[in-house]
Short mmCIF file of C-alpha atoms in Angstrom, two decimals:
data_model
loop_
_atom_site.label_atom_id
_atom_site.label_comp_id
_atom_site.label_asym_id
_atom_site.label_seq_id
_atom_site.Cartn_x
_atom_site.Cartn_y
_atom_site.Cartn_z
CA MET G 163 -10.58 158.94 26.37
CA ALA G 164 -7.07 158.57 27.76
CA SER G 165 -6.48 155.96 30.44
CA PRO G 166 -5.33 156.86 34.00
CA SER G 167 -1.93 155.37 33.20
CA SER G 168 -1.59 157.76 30.23
CA PHE G 169 -2.33 160.74 32.48
CA LEU G 170 0.26 159.45 34.97
CA LEU G 171 2.88 159.09 32.24
CA LEU G 172 2.14 162.63 31.02
CA ALA G 173 2.48 163.99 34.55
CA VAL G 174 5.84 162.28 34.98
CA LEU G 175 7.10 163.65 31.65
CA LEU G 176 5.98 167.17 32.54
CA ALA G 177 7.73 166.90 35.90
CA LEU G 178 10.96 165.82 34.21
CA VAL G 179 10.76 168.66 31.70
CA SER G 180 10.14 171.24 34.44
CA TRP G 181 13.02 169.83 36.48
CA GLN G 182 15.37 170.19 33.51
CA ALA G 183 14.15 173.75 33.00
CA THR G 184 15.11 174.67 36.57
CA ALA G 185 18.32 172.65 36.76
CA SER G 186 20.52 175.66 35.86
CA ASP G 187 20.47 179.38 36.60
CA PRO G 188 16.89 180.70 36.82
CA SER G 189 15.60 182.65 33.82
CA PRO G 190 15.13 186.39 34.42
CA LEU G 191 11.57 187.63 34.86
CA GLN G 192 12.49 191.23 33.98
CA ASP G 193 15.05 193.02 31.79
CA PHE G 194 17.71 192.74 34.48
CA CYS G 195 18.22 192.13 38.17
CA VAL G 196 21.43 193.87 39.18
CA ALA G 197 22.78 192.19 42.32
CA ASP G 198 22.41 194.18 45.52
CA MET G 199 25.55 193.05 47.32
CA ASN G 200 24.63 195.03 50.43
CA SER G 201 21.24 193.44 51.03
CA PRO G 202 20.98 191.29 54.21
CA VAL G 203 18.43 189.06 52.44
CA ARG G 204 19.85 185.70 51.32
CA VAL G 205 18.40 184.02 48.23
CA ASN G 206 19.64 181.61 45.54
CA GLY G 207 21.70 184.27 43.77
CA PHE G 208 21.33 187.88 44.83
CA VAL G 209 18.45 190.24 45.60
CA CYS G 210 17.71 192.79 42.88
CA LYS G 211 18.96 196.32 43.28
CA ASN G 212 16.33 199.07 42.94
CA PRO G 213 16.07 199.62 39.15
CA MET G 214 16.00 203.37 39.73
CA GLU G 215 19.51 203.13 41.18
CA VAL G 216 20.95 201.08 38.32
CA ASN G 217 23.46 202.65 35.94
CA ALA G 218 25.78 201.54 33.13
CA ASP G 219 28.63 200.81 35.54
CA ASN G 220 26.58 197.91 36.97
CA PHE G 221 27.11 196.15 33.62
CA PHE G 222 30.76 197.11 33.10
CA LYS G 223 34.23 196.18 34.30
CA ALA G 224 37.58 197.43 33.02
CA ALA G 225 38.90 193.87 33.19
CA ALA G 226 41.90 194.29 30.84
CA LEU G 227 41.26 190.81 29.41
CA ASP G 228 43.53 191.75 26.51
CA LYS G 229 46.55 191.77 28.87
CA PRO G 230 48.60 188.64 29.65
CA ARG G 231 48.56 187.25 33.20
CA VAL G 232 51.32 185.73 35.33
CA THR G 233 50.86 181.96 35.55
CA ASN G 234 51.34 179.77 38.65
CA LYS G 235 53.35 176.59 39.23
CA VAL G 236 50.98 174.44 37.15
CA GLY G 237 51.45 176.94 34.35
CA SER G 238 48.07 178.66 34.08
CA ASN G 239 46.02 181.59 35.29
CA VAL G 240 42.21 181.79 35.06
CA THR G 241 40.74 185.30 35.22
CA LEU G 242 37.01 184.81 35.77
CA ILE G 243 34.46 187.58 35.33
CA ASN G 244 31.26 186.49 37.06
CA VAL G 245 28.49 188.12 39.10
CA MET G 246 30.96 188.98 41.84
CA GLN G 247 32.77 191.30 39.41
CA ILE G 248 29.79 192.54 37.35
CA ALA G 249 26.62 192.82 39.43
CA GLY G 250 24.50 193.11 36.27
CA LEU G 251 25.17 189.43 35.50
CA ASN G 252 22.77 188.41 38.28
CA THR G 253 20.06 186.08 36.84
CA LEU G 254 21.52 186.30 33.32
CA GLY G 255 23.17 182.86 33.45
CA ILE G 256 26.51 183.69 31.86
CA SER G 257 30.12 184.52 32.75
CA ILE G 258 33.45 184.73 30.93
CA ALA G 259 37.07 183.86 31.64
CA ARG G 260 40.47 184.53 30.13
CA ILE G 261 42.89 181.62 30.56
CA ASP G 262 46.66 182.06 30.17
CA TYR G 263 48.91 179.03 29.71
CA ALA G 264 52.68 179.03 30.11
CA PRO G 265 54.73 176.81 27.78
CA LEU G 266 53.84 173.23 28.86
CA GLY G 267 51.34 174.75 31.30
CA GLN G 268 47.94 173.35 32.05
CA ASN G 269 44.57 174.18 33.54
CA PRO G 270 44.47 170.94 35.55
CA PRO G 271 41.54 168.51 35.68
CA HIS G 272 38.56 170.29 37.21
CA THR G 273 34.80 170.60 36.95
CA HIS G 274 32.23 173.40 36.94
CA PRO G 275 29.29 172.14 39.00
CA ARG G 276 26.88 174.73 37.64
CA ALA G 277 27.90 175.42 34.04
CA THR G 278 28.66 174.20 30.56
CA GLU G 279 31.80 175.81 29.12
CA ILE G 280 32.57 176.80 25.54
CA LEU G 281 36.23 177.65 24.93
CA THR G 282 38.00 179.27 21.98
CA VAL G 283 41.76 179.49 21.46
CA LEU G 284 43.06 183.01 20.85
CA GLU G 285 46.76 182.21 20.66
CA GLY G 286 48.80 179.01 20.49
CA THR G 287 47.74 175.37 20.64
CA LEU G 288 45.86 173.46 23.35
CA TYR G 289 45.31 169.77 24.01
CA VAL G 290 41.91 169.53 25.73
CA GLY G 291 39.59 166.81 26.91
CA PHE G 292 36.84 165.67 29.25
CA VAL G 293 35.71 162.41 30.84
CA THR G 294 32.11 161.20 30.89
CA SER G 295 30.34 160.20 34.11
CA ASN G 296 30.02 156.74 35.71
CA GLN G 297 27.22 155.79 33.34
CA PRO G 298 26.57 152.26 32.01
CA ALA G 299 29.11 150.76 29.60
CA PRO G 300 30.30 151.34 26.92
CA ASN G 301 30.29 155.09 27.71
CA ARG G 302 31.42 154.80 31.33
CA ASN G 303 34.27 157.27 32.01
CA LYS G 304 34.91 157.69 28.28
CA PHE G 305 37.74 160.12 27.53
CA LEU G 306 37.14 162.56 24.65
CA SER G 307 40.03 164.80 23.58
CA LYS G 308 41.13 167.12 20.80
CA VAL G 309 44.07 169.31 19.79
CA LEU G 310 42.90 172.88 19.26
CA ASN G 311 44.60 175.56 17.21
CA LYS G 312 44.03 179.32 17.06
CA GLY G 313 40.37 180.05 16.34
CA ASP G 314 39.12 176.56 17.23
CA VAL G 315 36.19 176.05 19.62
CA PHE G 316 35.47 173.20 22.06
CA VAL G 317 32.61 172.51 24.49
CA PHE G 318 32.89 170.98 27.96
CA PRO G 319 29.50 169.68 29.21
CA ALA G 320 28.32 170.84 32.62
CA GLY G 321 29.73 169.01 35.63
CA LEU G 322 32.20 166.80 33.74
CA ILE G 323 35.91 166.66 34.59
CA HIS G 324 37.97 168.44 31.94
CA PHE G 325 41.36 170.07 31.37
CA GLN G 326 43.47 172.11 28.94
CA PHE G 327 47.20 171.65 28.30
CA ASN G 328 49.63 173.72 26.25
CA PRO G 329 51.91 171.17 24.50
CA ASN G 330 54.29 173.82 23.15
CA PRO G 331 57.53 173.99 25.22
CA HIS G 332 58.44 177.42 23.84
CA LYS G 333 55.28 179.50 23.37
CA PRO G 334 52.41 180.46 25.70
CA ALA G 335 48.74 180.06 24.79
CA VAL G 336 45.61 182.07 25.52
CA ALA G 337 41.93 181.11 25.48
CA ILE G 338 38.60 182.74 26.26
CA ALA G 339 35.81 180.69 27.80
CA ALA G 340 32.12 181.48 28.23
CA LEU G 341 30.20 179.62 30.96
CA SER G 342 26.45 179.14 31.28
CA SER G 343 26.13 180.45 34.83
CA GLN G 344 26.56 183.75 36.62
CA ASN G 345 28.59 181.77 39.18
CA PRO G 346 29.82 178.52 37.57
CA GLY G 347 32.08 177.40 40.42
CA ALA G 348 35.26 175.37 39.95
CA ILE G 349 36.44 172.21 41.68
CA THR G 350 40.06 171.35 40.88
CA ILE G 351 40.23 167.60 41.45
CA ALA G 352 43.70 167.33 43.01
CA ASN G 353 43.13 170.35 45.25
CA ALA G 354 39.77 169.07 46.47
CA VAL G 355 40.93 165.50 47.14
CA PHE G 356 44.43 166.10 48.55
CA GLY G 357 44.22 169.70 49.73
CA SER G 358 40.90 169.77 51.59
CA ASP G 359 40.62 171.47 54.99
CA PRO G 360 40.47 169.46 57.16
CA GLN G 361 42.16 166.66 55.27
CA ILE G 362 40.30 163.56 54.12
CA SER G 363 41.52 160.49 56.04
CA ASP G 364 44.51 158.87 54.34
CA ASP G 365 42.85 155.51 55.07
CA VAL G 366 39.91 156.56 52.90
CA LEU G 367 42.08 157.88 50.06
CA ALA G 368 44.53 154.97 50.15
CA LYS G 369 41.61 152.58 49.74
CA ALA G 370 39.98 154.70 47.02
CA PHE G 371 43.16 155.05 44.94
CA GLN G 372 44.51 151.57 45.80
CA VAL G 373 47.92 152.90 46.92
CA GLU G 374 49.97 152.90 50.11
CA LYS G 375 49.12 155.46 52.79
CA ASN G 376 52.57 157.06 52.58
CA THR G 377 51.79 157.96 48.94
CA ILE G 378 48.63 159.76 50.09
CA ASP G 379 50.51 161.46 52.93
CA ARG G 380 53.09 162.75 50.44
CA LEU G 381 50.38 164.13 48.18
CA GLN G 382 48.53 165.77 51.08
CA ALA G 383 51.76 167.46 52.15
CA GLN G 384 51.96 169.35 48.83
CA PHE G 385 50.85 172.96 48.49
CA TRP G 386 47.85 172.81 46.15
CA GLU G 387 47.85 176.20 44.48
CA ASN G 388 44.62 177.72 43.15
CA ASN G 389 44.90 179.05 39.58
CA HIS G 390 41.46 180.72 39.59
CA ASN G 391 41.41 184.48 40.26
#
């Protein structure tokens, strides 16, 4: 007969497994749950539309992802198709993005708080990488990077800071990314730290970055443009 401590260990393991199972988008309990954007009810995600009112257009968008986009001053443009564009993505745990890169353009360091990303290069070359979390040494803040060519695939684990950079000074690049959430979110590090509203105290940031306050003031005075559409 198992001891009480064995039962306790089993209970803890089951709790951890169930927590991991619910740590991302919830699994659907029916074929689909098209988002009812007009419902006044607020839930984690969106209330299901009446299935009798669902049609093929709820799963479709003429997104023209084959067409190039105009890039911004950091040299990129992210066209995200998530549940806000296709209501049928609700509860399905997936979205897609086209990313355009100007010559020497980048999708600057950012994180997706709710999704893992898998990216494939359609045109050009990309230098990509991510940084691990503040875990115990020797893997603390370890930087992993790779140069990708057309047809190559790279994975960015959920929640980790990552970037893509087009090293070619003459040719643009294009990538398609799939993300494991209907609404992955994006936090661009520079925008969040130096472009928050209201601003984070320059005393706090000067201490955190170990620089003079006038350096922080200069950074906060910049216009931090969003490259996510």
